[in-house]
Tab-separated table of C-alpha atoms and ligand atoms in Angstrom:
chain	number	residue	atom	x	y	z
A	1	MET	CA	-55.942	-18.580	13.351
A	2	ASP	CA	-52.673	-19.999	12.061
A	3	LYS	CA	-52.656	-23.697	11.381
A	4	LYS	CA	-50.551	-25.924	13.650
A	5	VAL	CA	-47.313	-27.134	12.057
A	6	VAL	CA	-46.445	-30.777	11.332
A	7	TYR	CA	-42.992	-32.072	10.379
A	8	SER	CA	-41.976	-35.628	9.505
A	9	ALA	CA	-39.477	-37.384	7.293
A	10	VAL	CA	-38.201	-40.745	6.107
A	11	GLN	CA	-34.615	-41.552	5.131
A	12	PRO	CA	-33.908	-42.783	1.600
A	13	SER	CA	-31.753	-45.476	3.194
A	14	GLY	CA	-33.353	-48.506	1.561
A	15	ASN	CA	-36.623	-49.747	0.220
A	16	LEU	CA	-39.393	-48.681	2.542
A	17	THR	CA	-41.186	-51.295	4.588
A	18	ILE	CA	-44.827	-51.537	5.560
A	19	GLY	CA	-43.573	-50.316	8.993
A	20	ASN	CA	-42.516	-46.970	7.481
A	21	TYR	CA	-45.854	-46.807	5.681
A	22	VAL	CA	-48.149	-47.661	8.578
A	23	GLY	CA	-46.050	-45.965	11.290
A	24	ALA	CA	-45.355	-42.775	9.360
A	25	ILE	CA	-46.421	-41.888	5.813
A	26	ARG	CA	-49.994	-43.144	5.996
A	27	ASN	CA	-50.662	-40.995	9.049
A	28	TRP	CA	-49.514	-37.898	7.201
A	29	LEU	CA	-52.269	-38.059	4.599
A	30	SER	CA	-55.161	-36.882	6.739
A	31	MET	CA	-53.007	-34.137	8.288
A	32	GLN	CA	-52.477	-32.257	5.018
A	33	GLU	CA	-55.889	-30.615	5.240
A	34	ASP	CA	-55.758	-29.282	8.772
A	35	TYR	CA	-52.066	-28.551	9.361
A	36	ASP	CA	-49.155	-26.727	7.773
A	37	CYS	CA	-47.184	-29.808	6.771
A	38	PHE	CA	-43.501	-30.232	5.985
A	39	PHE	CA	-42.648	-33.701	4.685
A	40	ALA	CA	-38.987	-34.309	3.944
A	41	ILE	CA	-36.806	-36.946	2.385
A	42	ALA	CA	-34.083	-37.112	5.009
A	43	ASP	CA	-31.053	-37.697	2.806
A	44	LEU	CA	-28.595	-35.972	5.184
A	45	HIS	CA	-29.499	-38.591	7.775
A	46	ALA	CA	-29.019	-41.403	5.275
A	47	VAL	CA	-25.272	-40.802	4.894
A	48	THR	CA	-24.603	-41.656	8.553
A	49	VAL	CA	-24.239	-45.269	7.487
A	50	ARG	CA	-22.104	-46.330	4.531
A	51	HIS	CA	-23.911	-45.770	1.228
A	52	GLU	CA	-23.432	-45.864	-2.521
A	53	PRO	CA	-23.731	-42.317	-3.979
A	54	ALA	CA	-25.607	-43.462	-7.082
A	55	GLU	CA	-27.985	-45.469	-4.938
A	56	LEU	CA	-28.705	-42.504	-2.653
A	57	ARG	CA	-29.619	-40.396	-5.683
A	58	ARG	CA	-31.873	-43.110	-7.109
A	59	ARG	CA	-33.542	-43.828	-3.771
A	60	THR	CA	-34.220	-40.153	-3.178
A	61	ALA	CA	-36.187	-39.930	-6.454
A	62	GLU	CA	-37.902	-43.235	-5.669
A	63	LEU	CA	-38.961	-41.994	-2.242
A	64	ALA	CA	-40.355	-38.784	-3.732
A	65	ALA	CA	-42.406	-40.876	-6.192
A	66	LEU	CA	-43.574	-43.085	-3.362
A	67	TYR	CA	-44.687	-40.136	-1.208
A	68	LEU	CA	-46.749	-38.861	-4.121
A	69	ALA	CA	-48.099	-42.315	-4.916
A	70	CYS	CA	-49.206	-42.721	-1.293
A	71	GLY	CA	-51.243	-39.540	-1.620
A	72	ILE	CA	-48.978	-36.753	-0.376
A	73	ASP	CA	-50.204	-33.702	-2.257
A	74	PRO	CA	-47.448	-31.135	-2.985
A	75	SER	CA	-49.996	-28.350	-3.359
A	76	ARG	CA	-51.083	-28.818	0.242
A	77	CYS	CA	-47.695	-29.322	1.935
A	78	ALA	CA	-43.987	-28.749	1.458
A	79	LEU	CA	-42.591	-31.974	0.031
A	80	TYR	CA	-38.816	-31.633	-0.330
A	81	VAL	CA	-35.348	-33.124	-0.065
A	82	GLN	CA	-33.612	-32.187	3.193
A	83	SER	CA	-30.196	-31.457	1.629
A	84	GLN	CA	-31.806	-28.938	-0.744
A	85	VAL	CA	-32.671	-26.724	2.254
A	86	SER	CA	-29.281	-25.832	3.715
A	87	ALA	CA	-30.907	-24.404	6.872
A	88	HIS	CA	-31.140	-27.977	8.244
A	89	ALA	CA	-27.363	-28.433	8.314
A	90	GLU	CA	-26.813	-24.887	9.551
A	91	LEU	CA	-29.193	-25.162	12.465
A	92	CYS	CA	-27.736	-28.565	13.335
A	93	TRP	CA	-24.333	-26.960	13.762
A	94	LEU	CA	-25.750	-24.207	15.971
A	95	LEU	CA	-27.653	-26.698	18.126
A	96	ASN	CA	-24.551	-28.834	18.521
A	97	SER	CA	-23.359	-26.318	21.084
A	98	VAL	CA	-26.384	-26.940	23.313
A	99	ALA	CA	-26.448	-30.734	22.902
A	100	TYR	CA	-24.297	-32.948	25.075
A	101	VAL	CA	-22.194	-35.889	23.924
A	102	GLY	CA	-23.360	-37.920	26.942
A	103	GLU	CA	-27.048	-37.680	26.088
A	104	MET	CA	-26.395	-38.454	22.415
A	105	SER	CA	-24.385	-41.564	23.247
A	106	ARG	CA	-27.274	-42.860	25.359
A	107	MET	CA	-29.763	-42.857	22.444
A	108	THR	CA	-31.099	-46.329	21.646
A	109	GLN	CA	-30.694	-45.864	17.890
A	110	PHE	CA	-27.059	-44.765	18.319
A	111	LYS	CA	-26.332	-47.856	20.395
A	112	ASP	CA	-28.122	-50.158	17.918
A	113	LYS	CA	-26.498	-48.661	14.860
A	114	SER	CA	-23.042	-48.539	16.488
A	115	ALA	CA	-23.335	-52.226	17.226
A	116	LYS	CA	-24.484	-52.918	13.663
A	117	HIS	CA	-21.839	-50.734	11.974
A	118	GLU	CA	-18.875	-51.302	14.287
A	119	ASP	CA	-16.424	-50.349	11.556
A	120	ASN	CA	-18.101	-47.017	10.901
A	121	ILE	CA	-19.160	-45.322	14.121
A	122	ASN	CA	-18.926	-41.845	12.646
A	123	MET	CA	-19.712	-38.430	14.143
A	124	GLY	CA	-22.863	-38.219	12.014
A	125	LEU	CA	-24.285	-41.286	13.703
A	126	LEU	CA	-23.801	-39.659	17.110
A	127	ASP	CA	-25.115	-36.324	15.867
A	128	TYR	CA	-28.187	-37.786	14.158
A	129	PRO	CA	-30.611	-36.654	16.910
A	130	VAL	CA	-29.271	-33.091	16.790
A	131	LEU	CA	-29.874	-32.945	13.032
A	132	MET	CA	-33.333	-34.343	13.654
A	133	ALA	CA	-33.930	-31.675	16.315
A	134	ALA	CA	-32.858	-29.051	13.753
A	135	ASP	CA	-35.259	-30.577	11.162
A	136	ILE	CA	-38.163	-30.278	13.553
A	137	LEU	CA	-37.375	-26.977	15.278
A	138	LEU	CA	-36.678	-25.085	12.038
A	139	TYR	CA	-40.386	-25.023	11.209
A	140	GLN	CA	-41.650	-24.170	14.709
A	141	THR	CA	-43.280	-27.572	14.600
A	142	ASP	CA	-46.185	-28.468	16.879
A	143	TYR	CA	-46.517	-32.167	16.014
A	144	VAL	CA	-44.164	-34.859	14.744
A	145	PRO	CA	-46.039	-37.958	13.533
A	146	VAL	CA	-43.597	-40.875	13.897
A	147	GLY	CA	-43.452	-44.544	14.780
A	148	ALA	CA	-42.719	-45.502	18.397
A	149	ASP	CA	-38.992	-46.022	17.662
A	150	GLN	CA	-38.491	-42.306	17.040
A	151	LYS	CA	-40.153	-41.121	20.263
A	152	GLN	CA	-36.816	-40.797	22.037
A	153	HIS	CA	-35.459	-38.539	19.297
A	154	VAL	CA	-38.472	-36.230	19.491
A	155	GLU	CA	-37.986	-36.079	23.243
A	156	ILE	CA	-34.375	-35.032	22.832
A	157	ALA	CA	-35.496	-32.375	20.332
A	158	ARG	CA	-37.838	-31.045	23.034
A	159	ASP	CA	-34.976	-31.002	25.558
A	160	ILE	CA	-32.683	-29.177	23.139
A	161	ALA	CA	-35.401	-26.615	22.330
A	162	ALA	CA	-36.144	-25.948	25.992
A	163	ARG	CA	-32.449	-25.668	26.832
A	164	PHE	CA	-31.883	-23.221	23.973
A	165	ASN	CA	-34.931	-21.120	24.978
A	166	ASN	CA	-33.699	-21.066	28.509
A	167	ARG	CA	-30.223	-19.942	27.562
A	168	TYR	CA	-30.980	-17.457	24.770
A	169	GLY	CA	-34.642	-16.511	25.253
A	170	GLU	CA	-37.856	-17.816	23.677
A	171	THR	CA	-36.932	-19.039	20.178
A	172	PHE	CA	-38.355	-22.483	19.482
A	173	ARG	CA	-41.792	-23.969	19.879
A	174	ILE	CA	-41.633	-27.231	21.858
A	175	PRO	CA	-42.776	-30.058	19.561
A	176	GLU	CA	-44.823	-33.085	20.533
A	177	PRO	CA	-44.537	-36.593	19.082
A	178	LEU	CA	-47.736	-37.950	17.572
A	179	ILE	CA	-47.711	-41.720	17.786
A	180	LYS	CA	-50.769	-43.661	16.706
A	181	LYS	CA	-51.594	-46.608	18.874
A	182	GLU	CA	-52.290	-48.910	15.946
A	183	GLY	CA	-49.254	-49.706	13.783
A	184	ALA	CA	-46.789	-47.667	15.868
A	185	LYS	CA	-44.387	-50.594	15.922
A	186	ILE	CA	-44.607	-53.128	13.159
A	187	CYS	CA	-42.182	-55.938	13.993
A	188	SER	CA	-39.844	-58.104	11.973
A	189	LEU	CA	-41.481	-61.203	10.497
A	190	GLN	CA	-38.437	-63.256	11.477
A	191	GLU	CA	-37.656	-61.777	14.928
A	192	PRO	CA	-41.020	-60.435	16.045
A	193	THR	CA	-39.702	-58.739	19.172
A	194	LYS	CA	-37.574	-56.419	16.987
A	195	LYS	CA	-38.986	-53.625	14.827
A	196	MET	CA	-39.292	-54.185	11.104
A	197	SER	CA	-36.499	-52.203	9.496
A	198	LYS	CA	-35.640	-51.303	5.918
A	199	SER	CA	-31.969	-52.095	6.503
A	200	ASP	CA	-32.533	-55.592	7.919
A	201	GLU	CA	-30.127	-58.043	6.324
A	202	ASN	CA	-32.639	-60.871	6.289
A	203	PRO	CA	-34.875	-60.301	3.255
A	204	ASN	CA	-37.685	-62.337	4.819
A	205	ALA	CA	-37.853	-60.071	7.876
A	206	SER	CA	-39.387	-57.055	6.170
A	207	VAL	CA	-42.237	-56.582	3.707
A	208	LEU	CA	-41.205	-53.844	1.294
A	209	LEU	CA	-43.648	-51.447	-0.316
A	210	THR	CA	-42.215	-52.556	-3.657
A	211	ASP	CA	-42.663	-56.311	-3.083
A	212	ASP	CA	-44.884	-58.007	-5.665
A	213	ARG	CA	-47.860	-60.122	-4.635
A	214	ASP	CA	-46.046	-63.466	-4.663
A	215	THR	CA	-43.200	-62.078	-2.556
A	216	VAL	CA	-45.588	-60.566	-0.020
A	217	LEU	CA	-47.554	-63.842	0.276
A	218	ARG	CA	-44.350	-65.867	0.585
A	219	LYS	CA	-42.862	-63.598	3.286
A	220	PHE	CA	-46.010	-63.827	5.371
A	221	ARG	CA	-46.156	-67.609	4.882
A	222	ARG	CA	-42.639	-67.847	6.289
A	223	ALA	CA	-43.330	-65.515	9.237
A	224	VAL	CA	-42.216	-66.845	12.605
A	225	THR	CA	-45.153	-67.731	14.901
A	226	ASP	CA	-45.230	-70.242	17.790
A	227	SER	CA	-46.272	-73.822	18.445
A	228	ASP	CA	-49.404	-73.108	20.442
A	229	GLY	CA	-51.683	-72.957	17.392
A	230	GLU	CA	-54.241	-70.507	18.744
A	231	VAL	CA	-54.797	-67.116	17.036
A	232	ARG	CA	-54.822	-64.663	19.908
A	233	TYR	CA	-53.602	-61.096	20.417
A	234	ALA	CA	-51.062	-61.272	23.258
A	235	PRO	CA	-47.881	-59.349	22.235
A	236	ALA	CA	-45.704	-60.403	25.202
A	237	GLU	CA	-46.651	-64.056	25.082
A	238	LYS	CA	-47.200	-64.511	21.324
A	239	PRO	CA	-45.164	-61.793	19.558
A	240	GLY	CA	-45.223	-63.400	16.091
A	241	VAL	CA	-48.961	-64.009	15.862
A	242	SER	CA	-49.713	-60.666	17.528
A	243	ASN	CA	-47.535	-58.878	14.980
A	244	LEU	CA	-49.452	-60.507	12.127
A	245	LEU	CA	-52.722	-59.459	13.739
A	246	ALA	CA	-51.396	-55.916	14.235
A	247	ILE	CA	-50.417	-55.703	10.557
A	248	TYR	CA	-53.761	-57.119	9.433
A	249	ALA	CA	-55.577	-54.649	11.709
A	250	ALA	CA	-53.500	-51.693	10.505
A	251	PHE	CA	-54.419	-52.440	6.883
A	252	LYS	CA	-58.070	-53.284	7.632
A	253	GLY	CA	-58.642	-50.279	9.882
A	254	CYS	CA	-59.700	-52.275	12.930
A	255	SER	CA	-58.092	-53.100	16.280
A	256	PRO	CA	-55.805	-56.160	16.656
A	257	GLU	CA	-58.324	-57.598	19.153
A	258	GLU	CA	-61.106	-57.300	16.558
A	259	ALA	CA	-58.803	-58.905	14.009
A	260	ALA	CA	-58.157	-61.783	16.412
A	261	GLY	CA	-61.945	-62.257	16.698
A	262	GLU	CA	-62.144	-62.770	12.912
A	263	PHE	CA	-59.716	-65.679	13.133
A	264	ALA	CA	-61.216	-67.405	16.145
A	265	GLY	CA	-61.156	-71.131	15.531
A	266	LYS	CA	-58.908	-70.768	12.459
A	267	GLY	CA	-55.234	-71.700	12.101
A	268	TYR	CA	-52.028	-69.740	11.533
A	269	GLY	CA	-52.092	-70.640	7.834
A	270	ASP	CA	-55.429	-68.822	7.359
A	271	LEU	CA	-54.133	-65.782	9.224
A	272	LYS	CA	-50.921	-65.671	7.158
A	273	THR	CA	-52.797	-65.922	3.864
A	274	ALA	CA	-55.322	-63.266	4.874
A	275	VAL	CA	-52.625	-60.798	6.016
A	276	GLY	CA	-50.608	-61.379	2.843
A	277	GLU	CA	-53.622	-60.819	0.601
A	278	THR	CA	-54.787	-57.746	2.492
A	279	VAL	CA	-51.343	-56.137	2.395
A	280	SER	CA	-50.687	-56.887	-1.278
A	281	ASP	CA	-54.153	-55.621	-2.284
A	282	ALA	CA	-53.436	-52.343	-0.481
A	283	LEU	CA	-49.963	-51.992	-2.005
A	284	ALA	CA	-50.883	-52.715	-5.651
A	285	PRO	CA	-52.304	-49.256	-6.558
A	286	VAL	CA	-49.456	-47.451	-4.751
A	287	GLN	CA	-46.886	-49.516	-6.654
A	288	ALA	CA	-48.506	-48.805	-10.015
A	289	GLU	CA	-48.622	-45.068	-9.361
A	290	ARG	CA	-45.021	-45.039	-8.132
A	291	GLU	CA	-43.877	-46.742	-11.339
A	292	ARG	CA	-45.762	-44.175	-13.444
A	293	LEU	CA	-44.341	-41.215	-11.532
A	294	LEU	CA	-40.765	-42.476	-11.724
A	295	LYS	CA	-40.892	-41.991	-15.472
A	296	GLU	CA	-41.938	-38.324	-14.992
A	297	LYS	CA	-38.435	-37.105	-14.086
A	298	THR	CA	-39.003	-33.422	-14.904
A	299	TYR	CA	-42.248	-33.331	-12.955
A	300	LEU	CA	-40.630	-34.943	-9.914
A	301	ALA	CA	-37.664	-32.537	-9.959
A	302	GLY	CA	-40.073	-29.596	-10.282
A	303	VAL	CA	-42.200	-30.730	-7.329
A	304	LEU	CA	-39.112	-31.129	-5.153
A	305	ALA	CA	-37.641	-27.762	-6.158
A	306	GLU	CA	-40.899	-26.027	-5.344
A	307	GLY	CA	-41.139	-27.884	-2.041
A	308	ALA	CA	-37.575	-26.869	-1.123
A	309	GLU	CA	-38.406	-23.219	-1.817
A	310	LYS	CA	-41.510	-23.395	0.385
A	311	ALA	CA	-39.542	-25.044	3.175
A	312	PHE	CA	-36.665	-22.581	2.818
A	313	ARG	CA	-39.008	-19.593	3.214
A	314	ALA	CA	-40.267	-20.959	6.527
A	315	ALA	CA	-36.880	-22.204	7.754
A	316	ARG	CA	-35.157	-18.886	7.040
A	317	ARG	CA	-37.329	-17.074	9.614
A	318	THR	CA	-36.294	-19.410	12.434
A	319	LEU	CA	-32.663	-19.522	11.382
A	320	SER	CA	-32.302	-15.692	11.364
A	321	LYS	CA	-33.853	-15.595	14.810
A	322	VAL	CA	-31.386	-18.198	16.097
A	323	TYR	CA	-28.384	-16.319	14.717
A	324	ARG	CA	-29.673	-13.107	16.290
A	325	LYS	CA	-30.371	-14.675	19.666
A	326	MET	CA	-26.977	-16.338	19.783
A	327	GLY	CA	-25.241	-13.037	19.121
A	328	PHE	CA	-23.887	-13.536	15.613
A	329	TYR	CA	-22.835	-10.247	14.018
A	330	ARG	CA	-25.204	-9.077	11.311
A	331	GLY	CA	-23.971	-5.551	10.741
A	332	GLU	CA	-25.560	-3.770	13.703
B	1	AQP	N1	-41.319	-51.020	12.136
B	1	AQP	C1	-41.872	-49.809	12.207
B	1	AQP	N2	-43.131	-49.661	12.697
B	1	AQP	C2	-43.709	-48.423	12.740
B	1	AQP	N3	-43.083	-47.295	12.300
B	1	AQP	C3	-41.843	-47.403	11.821
B	1	AQP	N4	-40.964	-46.515	11.322
B	1	AQP	C4	-39.818	-47.148	10.943
B	1	AQP	N5	-39.938	-48.471	11.193
B	1	AQP	C5	-41.178	-48.651	11.741
B	1	AQP	C6	-41.219	-45.077	11.175
B	1	AQP	O1	-40.906	-44.701	9.855
B	1	AQP	C7	-40.426	-43.354	9.850
B	1	AQP	C8	-39.197	-43.184	9.051
B	1	AQP	O2	-38.147	-43.930	9.570
B	1	AQP	P1	-36.667	-43.562	9.081
B	1	AQP	O3	-36.489	-43.755	7.644
B	1	AQP	O4	-36.284	-42.233	9.609
B	1	AQP	O5	-35.755	-44.562	9.828
B	1	AQP	P2	-35.963	-45.576	10.901
B	1	AQP	O6	-36.934	-45.179	11.948
B	1	AQP	O7	-34.594	-45.894	11.393
B	1	AQP	O8	-36.603	-46.729	10.030
B	1	AQP	P3	-35.905	-48.007	9.494
B	1	AQP	O9	-36.865	-48.635	8.532
B	1	AQP	O10	-35.460	-48.865	10.620
B	1	AQP	O11	-34.690	-47.451	8.695
B	1	AQP	P4	-33.181	-47.850	8.779
B	1	AQP	O12	-33.159	-49.330	8.659
B	1	AQP	O13	-32.556	-47.139	7.629
B	1	AQP	O14	-32.680	-47.367	10.090
B	1	AQP	C9	-40.264	-42.944	11.314
B	1	AQP	O15	-41.369	-42.169	11.704
B	1	AQP	C10	-40.267	-44.243	12.034
B	1	AQP	O16	-40.740	-44.117	13.358
């Protein structure tokens, strides 16, 4: 029987946070064995906010090195750069005709990013979910492992697929989001009701995968908590402390409630130190491997070229079908 298909991606839009790691990349590792996996570096998405060209290029290579350092194995999946597989942009254009402006303008991320980048509310920002639908649908994806923030975009991809199938006949498989309960939403250390984001302007809000030990420990020491003093997992009532427990649990492989049990009778200082140490211990080997791989420029380029070829072979099948179904002339 054919393996089920998995697609996921991260944008090279900044230094990755432990939210991207726990909510996305780490969950991909165990899937490589049992699924046909497509893991992309979503550079086409990254240009929807203002960017420096040289930085985009550098961050793309850095993200590839990071994927590999985290344990993504290019012999067991397609690891590639989105812009190197032109089918993504092509399918996005075709799907634009079945996606509605109204539904796109209601997306939470569009509203958040429009508010944050008032001077640059470009068409790409509005069209982001259609490109993401194209990313997913190109591979006849069954599952999309993402953090909770991306659930809405996977749902719109499902709507677009169903609408297309309805209008032109069975073409796309309807994908499902795969959201792990633990670590699905790691929150900002400074505003713990908001998600931790790689583009947060406050450097103390996010722990980056490239942060050294002292920085990690310092950021956790400065994390916002509350004045009640009791270590307890209660996200609505105690978002700061609960976020620290959720992070600790995600890195220890236990539940936040179990983590809270470990700190019964202890203070916030103990919790902050323990989370900081646990996170930096887990990041150290990934950081060392990333540094090593970044020096292997030819190897990295080769891995990505091979990944793009693999992805293109699969994408081409869906794209031809879409052109045919929509009635584009192909000589017959
Ligand atoms: N805080 C988070 N907790 C859990 N999962 C998260 N993800 C992001 N933040 C968290 C998951 O990481 C994957 C890749 O995200 P992305 O690069 O496509 O962009 P994003 O979701 O918009 O993440 P950021 O960090 O907030 O990026 P910027 O600041 O560039 O917009 C997704 O699976 C996401 O769910």
